Coordinates of C-alpha atoms in Angstrom, one line a residue:
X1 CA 17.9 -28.9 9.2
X2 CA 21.2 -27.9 11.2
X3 CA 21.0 -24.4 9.1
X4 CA 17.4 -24.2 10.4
X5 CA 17.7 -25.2 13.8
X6 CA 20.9 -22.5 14.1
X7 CA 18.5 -19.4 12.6
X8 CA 15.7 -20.4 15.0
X9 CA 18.0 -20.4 18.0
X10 CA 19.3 -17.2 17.3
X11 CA 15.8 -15.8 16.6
X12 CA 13.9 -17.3 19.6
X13 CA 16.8 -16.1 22.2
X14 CA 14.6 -14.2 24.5
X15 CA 17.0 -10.7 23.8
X16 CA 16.1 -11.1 20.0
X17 CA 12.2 -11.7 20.7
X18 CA 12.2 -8.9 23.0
X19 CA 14.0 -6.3 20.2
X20 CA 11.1 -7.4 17.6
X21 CA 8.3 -6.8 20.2
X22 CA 9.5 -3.0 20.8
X23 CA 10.6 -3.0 16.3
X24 CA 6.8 -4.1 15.9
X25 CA 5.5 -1.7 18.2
X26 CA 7.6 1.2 16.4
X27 CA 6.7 0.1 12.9
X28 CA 2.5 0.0 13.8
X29 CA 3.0 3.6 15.7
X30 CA 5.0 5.1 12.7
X31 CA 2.9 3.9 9.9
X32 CA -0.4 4.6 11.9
X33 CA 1.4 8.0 11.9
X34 CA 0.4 10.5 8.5
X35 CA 3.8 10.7 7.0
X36 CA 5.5 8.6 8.5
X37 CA 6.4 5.8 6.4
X38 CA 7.9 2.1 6.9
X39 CA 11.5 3.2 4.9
X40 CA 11.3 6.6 7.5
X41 CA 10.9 3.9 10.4
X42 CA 13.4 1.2 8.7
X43 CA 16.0 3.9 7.7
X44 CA 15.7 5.0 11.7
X45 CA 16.2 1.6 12.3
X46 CA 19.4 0.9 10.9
X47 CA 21.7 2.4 12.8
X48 CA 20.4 0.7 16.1
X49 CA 21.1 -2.8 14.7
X50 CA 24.7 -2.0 13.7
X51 CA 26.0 -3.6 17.0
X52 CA 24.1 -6.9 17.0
X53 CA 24.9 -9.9 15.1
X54 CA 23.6 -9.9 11.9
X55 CA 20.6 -12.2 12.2
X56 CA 19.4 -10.6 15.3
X57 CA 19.7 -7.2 13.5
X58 CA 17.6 -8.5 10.3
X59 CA 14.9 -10.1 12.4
X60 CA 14.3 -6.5 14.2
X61 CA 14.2 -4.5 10.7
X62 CA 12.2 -7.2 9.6
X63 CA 9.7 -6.9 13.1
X64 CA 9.7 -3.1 11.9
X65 CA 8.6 -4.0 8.3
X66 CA 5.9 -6.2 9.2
X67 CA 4.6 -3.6 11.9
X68 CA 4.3 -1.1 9.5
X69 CA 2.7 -2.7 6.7
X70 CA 0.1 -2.9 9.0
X71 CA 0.0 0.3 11.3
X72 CA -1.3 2.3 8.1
X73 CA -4.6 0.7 8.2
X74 CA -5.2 2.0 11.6
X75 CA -5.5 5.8 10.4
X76 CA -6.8 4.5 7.2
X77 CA -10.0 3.0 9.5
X78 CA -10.3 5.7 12.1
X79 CA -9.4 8.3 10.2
X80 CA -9.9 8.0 6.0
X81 CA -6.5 8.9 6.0
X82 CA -3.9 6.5 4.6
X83 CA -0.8 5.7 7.4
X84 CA 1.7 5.0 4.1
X85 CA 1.0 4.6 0.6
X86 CA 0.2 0.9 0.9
X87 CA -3.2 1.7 2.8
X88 CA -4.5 3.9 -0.2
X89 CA -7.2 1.1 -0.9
X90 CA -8.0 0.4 2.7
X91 CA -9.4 3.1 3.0
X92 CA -12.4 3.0 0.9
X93 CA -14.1 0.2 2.9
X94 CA -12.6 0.5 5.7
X95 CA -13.4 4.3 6.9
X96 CA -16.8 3.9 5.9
X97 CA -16.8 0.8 8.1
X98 CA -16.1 2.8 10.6
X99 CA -18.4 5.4 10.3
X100 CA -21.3 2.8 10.0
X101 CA -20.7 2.5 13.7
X102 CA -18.1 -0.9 13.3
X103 CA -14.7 0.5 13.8
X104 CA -13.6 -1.9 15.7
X105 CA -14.9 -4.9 13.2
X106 CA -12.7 -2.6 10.4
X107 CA -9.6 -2.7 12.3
X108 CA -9.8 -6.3 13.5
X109 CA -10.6 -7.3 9.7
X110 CA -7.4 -5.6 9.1
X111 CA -5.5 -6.9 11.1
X112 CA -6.2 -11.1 10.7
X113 CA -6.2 -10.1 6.9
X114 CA -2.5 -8.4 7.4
X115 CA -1.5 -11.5 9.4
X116 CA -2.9 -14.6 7.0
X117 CA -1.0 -12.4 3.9
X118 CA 2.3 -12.1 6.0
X119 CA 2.3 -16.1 6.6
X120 CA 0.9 -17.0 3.0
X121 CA 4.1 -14.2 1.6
X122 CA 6.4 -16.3 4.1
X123 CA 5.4 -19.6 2.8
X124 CA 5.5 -18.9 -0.8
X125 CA 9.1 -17.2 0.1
X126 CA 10.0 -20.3 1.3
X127 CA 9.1 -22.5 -1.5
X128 CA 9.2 -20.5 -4.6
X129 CA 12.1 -17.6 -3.9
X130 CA 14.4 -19.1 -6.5
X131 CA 12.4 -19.2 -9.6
X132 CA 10.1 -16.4 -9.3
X133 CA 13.1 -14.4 -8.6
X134 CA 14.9 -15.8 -11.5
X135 CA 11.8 -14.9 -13.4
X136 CA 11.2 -11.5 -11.9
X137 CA 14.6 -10.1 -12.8
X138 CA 14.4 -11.5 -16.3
X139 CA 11.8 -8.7 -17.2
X140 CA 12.9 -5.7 -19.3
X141 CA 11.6 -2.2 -19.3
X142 CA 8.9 -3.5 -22.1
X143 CA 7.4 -5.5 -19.8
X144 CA 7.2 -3.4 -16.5
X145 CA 5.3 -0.1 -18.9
X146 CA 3.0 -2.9 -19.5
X147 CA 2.8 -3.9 -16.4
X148 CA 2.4 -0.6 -15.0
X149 CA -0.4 -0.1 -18.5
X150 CA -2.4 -3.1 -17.0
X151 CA -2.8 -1.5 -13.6
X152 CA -3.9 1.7 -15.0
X153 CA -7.1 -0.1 -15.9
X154 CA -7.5 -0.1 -11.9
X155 CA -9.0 3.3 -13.1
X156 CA -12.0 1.6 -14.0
X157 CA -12.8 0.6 -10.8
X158 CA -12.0 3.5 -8.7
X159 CA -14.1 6.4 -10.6
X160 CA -17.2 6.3 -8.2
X161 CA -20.6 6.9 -9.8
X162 CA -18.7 9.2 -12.7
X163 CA -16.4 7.7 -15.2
X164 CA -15.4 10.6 -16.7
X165 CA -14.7 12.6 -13.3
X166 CA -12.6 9.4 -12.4
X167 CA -10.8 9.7 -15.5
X168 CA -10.3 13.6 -15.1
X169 CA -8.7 13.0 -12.1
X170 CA -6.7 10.0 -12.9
X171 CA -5.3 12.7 -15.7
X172 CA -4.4 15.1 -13.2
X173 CA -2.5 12.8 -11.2
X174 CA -0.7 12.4 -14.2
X175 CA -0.2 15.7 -15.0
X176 CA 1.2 16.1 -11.7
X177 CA 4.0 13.7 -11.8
X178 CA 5.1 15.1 -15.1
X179 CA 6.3 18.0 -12.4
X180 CA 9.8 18.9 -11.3
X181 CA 13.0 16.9 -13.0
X182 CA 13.0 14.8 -16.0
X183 CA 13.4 11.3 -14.4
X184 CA 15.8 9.7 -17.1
X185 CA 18.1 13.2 -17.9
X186 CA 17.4 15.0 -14.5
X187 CA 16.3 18.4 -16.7
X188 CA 13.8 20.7 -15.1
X189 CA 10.0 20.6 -16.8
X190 CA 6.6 22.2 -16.4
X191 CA 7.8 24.0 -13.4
X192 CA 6.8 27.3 -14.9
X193 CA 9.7 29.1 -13.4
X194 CA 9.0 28.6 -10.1
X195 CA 11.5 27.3 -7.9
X196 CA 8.4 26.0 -5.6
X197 CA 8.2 23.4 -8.1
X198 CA 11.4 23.0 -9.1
X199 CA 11.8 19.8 -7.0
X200 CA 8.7 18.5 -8.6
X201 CA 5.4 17.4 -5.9
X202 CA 7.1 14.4 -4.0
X203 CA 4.5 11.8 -3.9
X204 CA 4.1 11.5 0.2
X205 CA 2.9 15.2 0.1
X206 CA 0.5 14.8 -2.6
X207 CA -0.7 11.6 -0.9
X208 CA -1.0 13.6 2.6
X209 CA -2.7 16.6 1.0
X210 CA -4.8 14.9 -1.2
X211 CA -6.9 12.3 1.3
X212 CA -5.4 13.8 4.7
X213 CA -5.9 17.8 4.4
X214 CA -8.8 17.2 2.1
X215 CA -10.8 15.0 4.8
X216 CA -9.8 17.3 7.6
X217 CA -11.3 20.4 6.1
X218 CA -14.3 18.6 5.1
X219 CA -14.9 17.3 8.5
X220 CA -14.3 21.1 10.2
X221 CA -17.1 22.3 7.7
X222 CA -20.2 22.3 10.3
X223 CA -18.8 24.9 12.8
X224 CA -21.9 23.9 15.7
X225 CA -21.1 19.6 15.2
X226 CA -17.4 21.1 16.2
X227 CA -18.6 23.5 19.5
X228 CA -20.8 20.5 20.4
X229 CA -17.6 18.1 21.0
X230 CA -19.0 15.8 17.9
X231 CA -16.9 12.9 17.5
X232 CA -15.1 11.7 14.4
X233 CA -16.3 8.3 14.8
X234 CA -20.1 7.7 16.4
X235 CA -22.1 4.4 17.3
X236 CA -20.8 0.9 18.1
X237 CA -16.7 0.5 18.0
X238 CA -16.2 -3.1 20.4
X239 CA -14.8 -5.7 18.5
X240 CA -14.7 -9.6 18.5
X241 CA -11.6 -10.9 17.5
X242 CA -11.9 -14.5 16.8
X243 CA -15.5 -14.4 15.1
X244 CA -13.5 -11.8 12.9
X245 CA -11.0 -14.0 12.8
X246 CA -13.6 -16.7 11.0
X247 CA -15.3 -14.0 8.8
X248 CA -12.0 -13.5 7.0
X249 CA -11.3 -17.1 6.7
X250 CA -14.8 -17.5 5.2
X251 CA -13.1 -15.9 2.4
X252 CA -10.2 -18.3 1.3
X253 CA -10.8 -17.4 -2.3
X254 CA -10.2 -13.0 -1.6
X255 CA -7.4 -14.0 1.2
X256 CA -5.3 -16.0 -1.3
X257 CA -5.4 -14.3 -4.5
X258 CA -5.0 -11.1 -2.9
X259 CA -1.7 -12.5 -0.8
X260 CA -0.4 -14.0 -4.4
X261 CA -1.2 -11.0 -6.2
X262 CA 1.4 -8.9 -3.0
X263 CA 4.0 -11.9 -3.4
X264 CA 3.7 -11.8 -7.2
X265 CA 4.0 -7.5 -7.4
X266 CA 6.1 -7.5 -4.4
X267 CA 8.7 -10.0 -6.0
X268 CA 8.9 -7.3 -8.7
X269 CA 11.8 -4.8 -8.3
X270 CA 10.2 -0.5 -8.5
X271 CA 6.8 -1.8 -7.7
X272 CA 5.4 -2.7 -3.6
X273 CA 2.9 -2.5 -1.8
X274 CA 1.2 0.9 -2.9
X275 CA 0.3 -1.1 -6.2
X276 CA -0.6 -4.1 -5.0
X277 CA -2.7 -3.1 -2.3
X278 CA -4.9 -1.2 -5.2
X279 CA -4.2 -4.2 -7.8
X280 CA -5.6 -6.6 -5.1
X281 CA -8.6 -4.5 -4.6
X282 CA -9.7 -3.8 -7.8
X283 CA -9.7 -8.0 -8.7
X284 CA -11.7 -8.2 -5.2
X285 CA -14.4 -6.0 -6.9
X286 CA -14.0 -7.2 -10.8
X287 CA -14.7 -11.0 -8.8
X288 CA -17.0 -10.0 -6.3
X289 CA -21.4 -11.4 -6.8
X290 CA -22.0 -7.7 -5.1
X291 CA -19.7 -5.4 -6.8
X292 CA -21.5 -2.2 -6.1
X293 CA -21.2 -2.5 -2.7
X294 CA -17.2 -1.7 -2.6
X295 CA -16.3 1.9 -0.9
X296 CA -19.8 1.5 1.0
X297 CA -18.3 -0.8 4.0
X298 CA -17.5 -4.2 2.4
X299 CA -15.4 -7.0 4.5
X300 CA -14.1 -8.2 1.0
X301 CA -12.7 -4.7 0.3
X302 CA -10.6 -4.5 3.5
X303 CA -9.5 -8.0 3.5
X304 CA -8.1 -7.4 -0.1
X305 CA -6.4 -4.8 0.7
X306 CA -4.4 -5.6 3.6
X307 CA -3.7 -9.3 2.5
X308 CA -2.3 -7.6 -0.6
X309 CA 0.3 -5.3 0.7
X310 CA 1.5 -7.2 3.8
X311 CA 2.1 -10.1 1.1
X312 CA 4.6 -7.8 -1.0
X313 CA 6.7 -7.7 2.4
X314 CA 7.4 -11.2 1.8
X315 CA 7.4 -10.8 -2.0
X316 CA 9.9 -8.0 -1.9
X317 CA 12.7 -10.6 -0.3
X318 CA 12.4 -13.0 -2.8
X319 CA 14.6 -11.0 -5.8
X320 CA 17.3 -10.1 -3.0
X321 CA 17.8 -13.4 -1.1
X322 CA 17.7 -15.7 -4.4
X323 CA 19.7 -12.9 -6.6
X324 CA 20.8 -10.1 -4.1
X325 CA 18.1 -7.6 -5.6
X326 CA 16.5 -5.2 -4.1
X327 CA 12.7 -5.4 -4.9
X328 CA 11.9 -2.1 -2.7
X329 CA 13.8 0.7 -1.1
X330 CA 13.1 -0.9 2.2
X331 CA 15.1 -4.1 1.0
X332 CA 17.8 -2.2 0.0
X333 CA 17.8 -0.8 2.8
X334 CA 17.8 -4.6 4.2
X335 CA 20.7 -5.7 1.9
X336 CA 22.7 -2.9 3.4
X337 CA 22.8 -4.0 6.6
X338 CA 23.4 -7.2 5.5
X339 CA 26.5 -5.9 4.0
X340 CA 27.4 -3.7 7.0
X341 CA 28.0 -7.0 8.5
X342 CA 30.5 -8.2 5.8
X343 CA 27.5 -11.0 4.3
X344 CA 27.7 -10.9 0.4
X345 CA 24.5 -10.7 -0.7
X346 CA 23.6 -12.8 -4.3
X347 CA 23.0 -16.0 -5.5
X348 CA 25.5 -17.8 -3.0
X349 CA 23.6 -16.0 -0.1
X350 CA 21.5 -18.9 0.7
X351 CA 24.5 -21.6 -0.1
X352 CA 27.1 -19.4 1.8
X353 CA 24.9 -18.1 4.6
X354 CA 21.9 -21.0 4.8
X355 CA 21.6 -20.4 9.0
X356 CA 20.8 -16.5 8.1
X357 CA 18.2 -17.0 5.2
X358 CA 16.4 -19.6 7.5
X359 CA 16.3 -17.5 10.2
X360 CA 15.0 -14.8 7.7
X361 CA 11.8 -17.2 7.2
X362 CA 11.5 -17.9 10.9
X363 CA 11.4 -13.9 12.1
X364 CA 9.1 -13.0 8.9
X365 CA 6.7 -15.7 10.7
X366 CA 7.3 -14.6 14.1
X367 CA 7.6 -10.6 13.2
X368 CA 3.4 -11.6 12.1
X369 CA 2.5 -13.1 15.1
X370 CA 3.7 -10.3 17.3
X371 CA 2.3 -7.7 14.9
X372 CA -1.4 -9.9 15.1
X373 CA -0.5 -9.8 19.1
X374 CA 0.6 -6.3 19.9
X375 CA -2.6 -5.2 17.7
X376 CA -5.4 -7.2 19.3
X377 CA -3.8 -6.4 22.8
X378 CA -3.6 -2.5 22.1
X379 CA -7.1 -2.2 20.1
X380 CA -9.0 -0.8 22.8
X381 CA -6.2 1.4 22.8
X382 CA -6.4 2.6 19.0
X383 CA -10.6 2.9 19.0
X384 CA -9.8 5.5 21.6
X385 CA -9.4 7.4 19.1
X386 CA -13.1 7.4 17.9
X387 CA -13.9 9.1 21.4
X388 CA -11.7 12.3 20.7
X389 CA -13.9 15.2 19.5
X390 CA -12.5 16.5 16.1
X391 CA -11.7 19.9 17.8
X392 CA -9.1 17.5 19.2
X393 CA -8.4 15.0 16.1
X394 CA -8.5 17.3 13.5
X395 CA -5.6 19.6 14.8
X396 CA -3.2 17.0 16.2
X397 CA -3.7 14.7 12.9
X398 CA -3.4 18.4 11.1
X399 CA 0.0 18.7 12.6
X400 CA 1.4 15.0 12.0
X401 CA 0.6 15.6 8.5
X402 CA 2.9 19.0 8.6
X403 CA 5.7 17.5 10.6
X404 CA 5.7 14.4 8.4
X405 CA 5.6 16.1 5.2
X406 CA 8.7 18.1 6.4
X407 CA 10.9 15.2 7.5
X408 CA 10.2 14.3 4.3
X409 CA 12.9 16.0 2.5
X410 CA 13.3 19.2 5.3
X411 CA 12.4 21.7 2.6
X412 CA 9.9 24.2 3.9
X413 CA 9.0 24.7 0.5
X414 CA 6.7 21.1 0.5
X415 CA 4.3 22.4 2.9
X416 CA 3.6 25.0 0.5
X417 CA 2.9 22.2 -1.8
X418 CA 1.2 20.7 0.7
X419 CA -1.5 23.3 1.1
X420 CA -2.2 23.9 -2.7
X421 CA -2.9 20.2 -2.5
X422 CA -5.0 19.9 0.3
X423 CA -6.9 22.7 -1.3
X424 CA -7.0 21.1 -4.7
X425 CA -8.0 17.7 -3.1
X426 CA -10.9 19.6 -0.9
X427 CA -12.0 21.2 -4.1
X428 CA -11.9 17.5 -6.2
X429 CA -13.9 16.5 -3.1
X430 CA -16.3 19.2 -2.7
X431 CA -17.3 18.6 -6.5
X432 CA -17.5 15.1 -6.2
X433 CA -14.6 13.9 -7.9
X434 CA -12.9 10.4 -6.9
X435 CA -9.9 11.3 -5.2
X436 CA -8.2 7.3 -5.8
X437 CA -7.4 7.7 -9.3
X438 CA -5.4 10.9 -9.1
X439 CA -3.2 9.0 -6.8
X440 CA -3.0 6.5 -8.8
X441 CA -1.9 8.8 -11.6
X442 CA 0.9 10.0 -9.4
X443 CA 2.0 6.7 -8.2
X444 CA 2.0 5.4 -11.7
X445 CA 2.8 8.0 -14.1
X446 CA 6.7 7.9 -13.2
X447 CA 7.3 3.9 -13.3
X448 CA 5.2 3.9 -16.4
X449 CA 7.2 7.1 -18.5
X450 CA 11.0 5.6 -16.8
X451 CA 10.1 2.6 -18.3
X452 CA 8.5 3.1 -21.4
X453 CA 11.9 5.7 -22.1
X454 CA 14.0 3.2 -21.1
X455 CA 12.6 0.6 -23.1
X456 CA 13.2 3.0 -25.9
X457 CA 16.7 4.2 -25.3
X458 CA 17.2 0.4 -25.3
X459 CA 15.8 -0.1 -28.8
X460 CA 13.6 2.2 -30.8
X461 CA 11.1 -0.8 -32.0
X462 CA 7.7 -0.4 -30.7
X463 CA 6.8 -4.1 -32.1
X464 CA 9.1 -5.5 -28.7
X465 CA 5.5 -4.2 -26.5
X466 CA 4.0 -7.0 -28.1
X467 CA 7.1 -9.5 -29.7
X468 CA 7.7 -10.2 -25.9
X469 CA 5.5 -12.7 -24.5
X470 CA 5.5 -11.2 -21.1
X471 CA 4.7 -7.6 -22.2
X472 CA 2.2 -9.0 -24.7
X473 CA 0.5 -11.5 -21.8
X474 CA 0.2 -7.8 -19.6
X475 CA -0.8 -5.9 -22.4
X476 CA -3.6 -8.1 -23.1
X477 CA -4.8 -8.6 -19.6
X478 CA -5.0 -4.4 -19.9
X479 CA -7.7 -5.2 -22.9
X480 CA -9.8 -8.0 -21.1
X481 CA -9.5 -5.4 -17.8
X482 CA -11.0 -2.5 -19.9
X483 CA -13.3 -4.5 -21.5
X484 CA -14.8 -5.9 -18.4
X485 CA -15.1 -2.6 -16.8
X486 CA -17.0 -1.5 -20.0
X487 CA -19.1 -4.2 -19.6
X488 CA -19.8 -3.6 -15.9
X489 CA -20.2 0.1 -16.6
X490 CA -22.9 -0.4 -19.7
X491 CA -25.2 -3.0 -17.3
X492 CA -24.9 -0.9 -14.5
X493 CA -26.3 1.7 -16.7
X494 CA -28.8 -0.4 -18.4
X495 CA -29.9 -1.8 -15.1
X496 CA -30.6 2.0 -13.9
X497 CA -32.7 2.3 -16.6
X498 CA -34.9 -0.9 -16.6
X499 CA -35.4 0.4 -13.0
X500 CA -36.4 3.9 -14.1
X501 CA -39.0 2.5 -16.8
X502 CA -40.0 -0.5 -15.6
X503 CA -42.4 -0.9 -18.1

């Protein structure tokens, strides 16, 4: 209790509650921004909290994170353009929420969904850091390529109304990350020669170019909507924030299993929230009475989404405050600071430093309830931008894209690659290919082959896959996945035909 009432001093002082209003603020505007991720506004962070005491400059990265697990579903809603990776499933409800004429219902779902995952991450944090990190870190290469083999079967549920143009494209994602340097030796493959692709297609430029250029040429195709001033965004976009508020609590079942499923995948070094927000999804839709109606405009859809990847924010702290682990490259991040300071971060951290850890839990809490805050205040502010006529939108978002794929990595040569993937994802579009998958493929495709090479440098026995009762327990949830999806794919079809000859 003394530990506890120290951390909560330190973050309630009115100077540390004012730093996490403006840290929220920055993290919503620069994941809201195309590009701009939440390690680009952590890493930007850092520096700023060098000269404040350690707790004070934790509980303001933290503000930061929170904020921008959230910020990407604003572009993700108004847009169909994914803030950060973690948003990739938001937007397939979400956007066509929005253009149903209920943007504002989209972004308020988001948000209380963001919030309730946040405080359900905390609270499992709280009570369960220890052994699920003890457990997470105990898993070997064999069971993250199964892992990453059961989420794969997230496939199934993102191919549209073609599953063998789903699974076309899930291969080219694939194909894609195969691009550039061998990830184990560092040796250059499939670049044909070209030093354009030496480097290989970083994924943030293949996420920007495939749903951001792709959506922007599609919606400059009509030449006389654009003279006209047509907006991006027509009909009804006010929002009511506490009968929102009710609608997602009306869904205790979706809001908890998609939070557990972010803490569980969050709490798992290499992974975050750009699989869990997908993972979370696709059991949202495997469980849903109405399945058919996910990417048309579902609640369930958005709420699973969001839930799931604010959750892995929580999640991702478990592994480094119980075992000084870095689940994420935004924790490491974390744990650097911490060791800026001169705290030794590992098991002892919550022995050695119990006042800090506490006050870790406090400012994840209170870092939510500013980000809910800040977002219902400003979201007049944010449907704004469904009044801007795209020959305003479709430029300025045009350019964010550019200037965030450049800070990327400041190589010229990625906007290059950033234009033959725009183009390739316009063409996917244009002939009705899912676009989901392929980013899938390219999220994937690297965890899986790291892992599965790993596993074999380890030891050469393929038997291990299924010996170890993790990797086995993953590899058969893969089965029952595919085999539900088969399932759901042959009665769709059989239903289409009972309604074609009803006789």
């Amino acid at each position: 209790m003394d530990a506890f009432m120290l951390g909560a001093a330190e973050v309630l002082s009115p100077a540390t509650l004012l730093m996490m209003v403006i840290g929220t603020i920055a993290g919503i505007i620069a994941a809201a921004i195309p590009g701009f991720t939440v390690t680009m506004a952590i890493v930007l962070t850092l520096p700023l909290t060098f000269t404040m005491d350690p707790l004070q400059g934790i509980a303001v990265m933290l503000s930061v994170y929170v904020g921008g697990y959230t910020g990407g579903l604003i572009s993700a809603a108004l847009l169909g353009i994914p803030g950060t990776p973690s948003s990739v499933a938001t937007t397939f409800d979400a956007f066509p929420m929005s253009r149903n004429g209920e943007a504002g219902r989209a972004l308020s779902l988001g948000v209380w969904a963001s919030f309730f995952g946040t405080i359900i991450s905390t609270a499992v944090l709280i009570v369960a850091a220890p052994p699920l990190a003890i457990f997470a870190v105990r898993l070997g290469p064999w069971e993250y390529f199964s892992l990453i083999v059961f989420a794969l079967t997230i496939v199934a549920s993102l191919v549209g109304h073609s599953l063998q143009r789903g699974l076309i494209a899930a291969l080219i994602g694939l194909a894609i990350a195969t691009i550039g340097a061998d990830p184990m030796m560092g040796r250059p493959r499939f670049d044909m020669g070209l030093e354009l692709l030496a480097a290989g297609l970083p994924f943030l430029v293949v996420l920007i170019g495939i749903f951001a250029i792709s959506q922007l040429a599609s919606e400059v195709e009509d030449a006389s909507a654009i003279k006209k001033g047509e907006r991006l965004i027509t009909g009804n976009i006010e929002f009511r924030t506490w009968s929102v508020m009710r609608e997602v609590l009306m869904r205790p079942v979706n809001l908890i299993r998609s939070s557990l499923i972010g803490v569980g995948i969050g709490a798992l070094p290499g992974a975050g929230g750009s699989i869990a927000n997908l993972v979370a999804y696709d059991q949202a839709k495997r469980s849903s009475r109405t399945p058919e109606k996910f990417g048309t405009g579902t609640p369930d859809g958005v709420v699973a989404s969001e839930a799931g990847n604010s959750a892995t924010a929580g999640g991702g702290l478990i592994p480094l405050i119980a075992l000084g682990i870095p689940g994420s490259a935004v924790d490491a991040i974390l744990m650097a600071s911490l060791m800026v300071h001169g705290i030794s971060v590992g098991p002892r951290l919550i022995m050695d430093n119990a006042d800090l850890v506490y006050g870790m839990f406090l400012a994840m809490a209170v870092s939510s309830l500013m980000m809910l805050v800040v977002c219902v205040l400003s979201m007049r502010l944010f449907l704004r931008v469904a009044e801007v006529p795209k020959w305003v939108v479709v430029p300025v978002v045009l350019t964010c894209c550019v200037v965030g794929s450049f800070s990327l990595n400041n190589r010229v040569t990625d906007l290059y690659l950033l234009a033959a993937v725009g183009m390739l994802g316009y063409a996917l579009k244009s002939l009705d290919y899912p676009l989901a998958p392929l980013v899938l493929g390219v999220i994937l495709g690297p965890i899986a082959e790291t892992n599965l090479r790993r596993a074999l440098m380890t030891d050469n026995d393929w038997t291990l896959f299924v010996t170890r009762p993790v990797s086995l327990l993953f590899l058969a949830a893969a089965a029952l996945s595919v085999a539900w999806a088969v399932r759901g794919i042959l009665r769709s079809r059989r239903q289409t035909q009972e309604f074609k000859d009803p006789a």
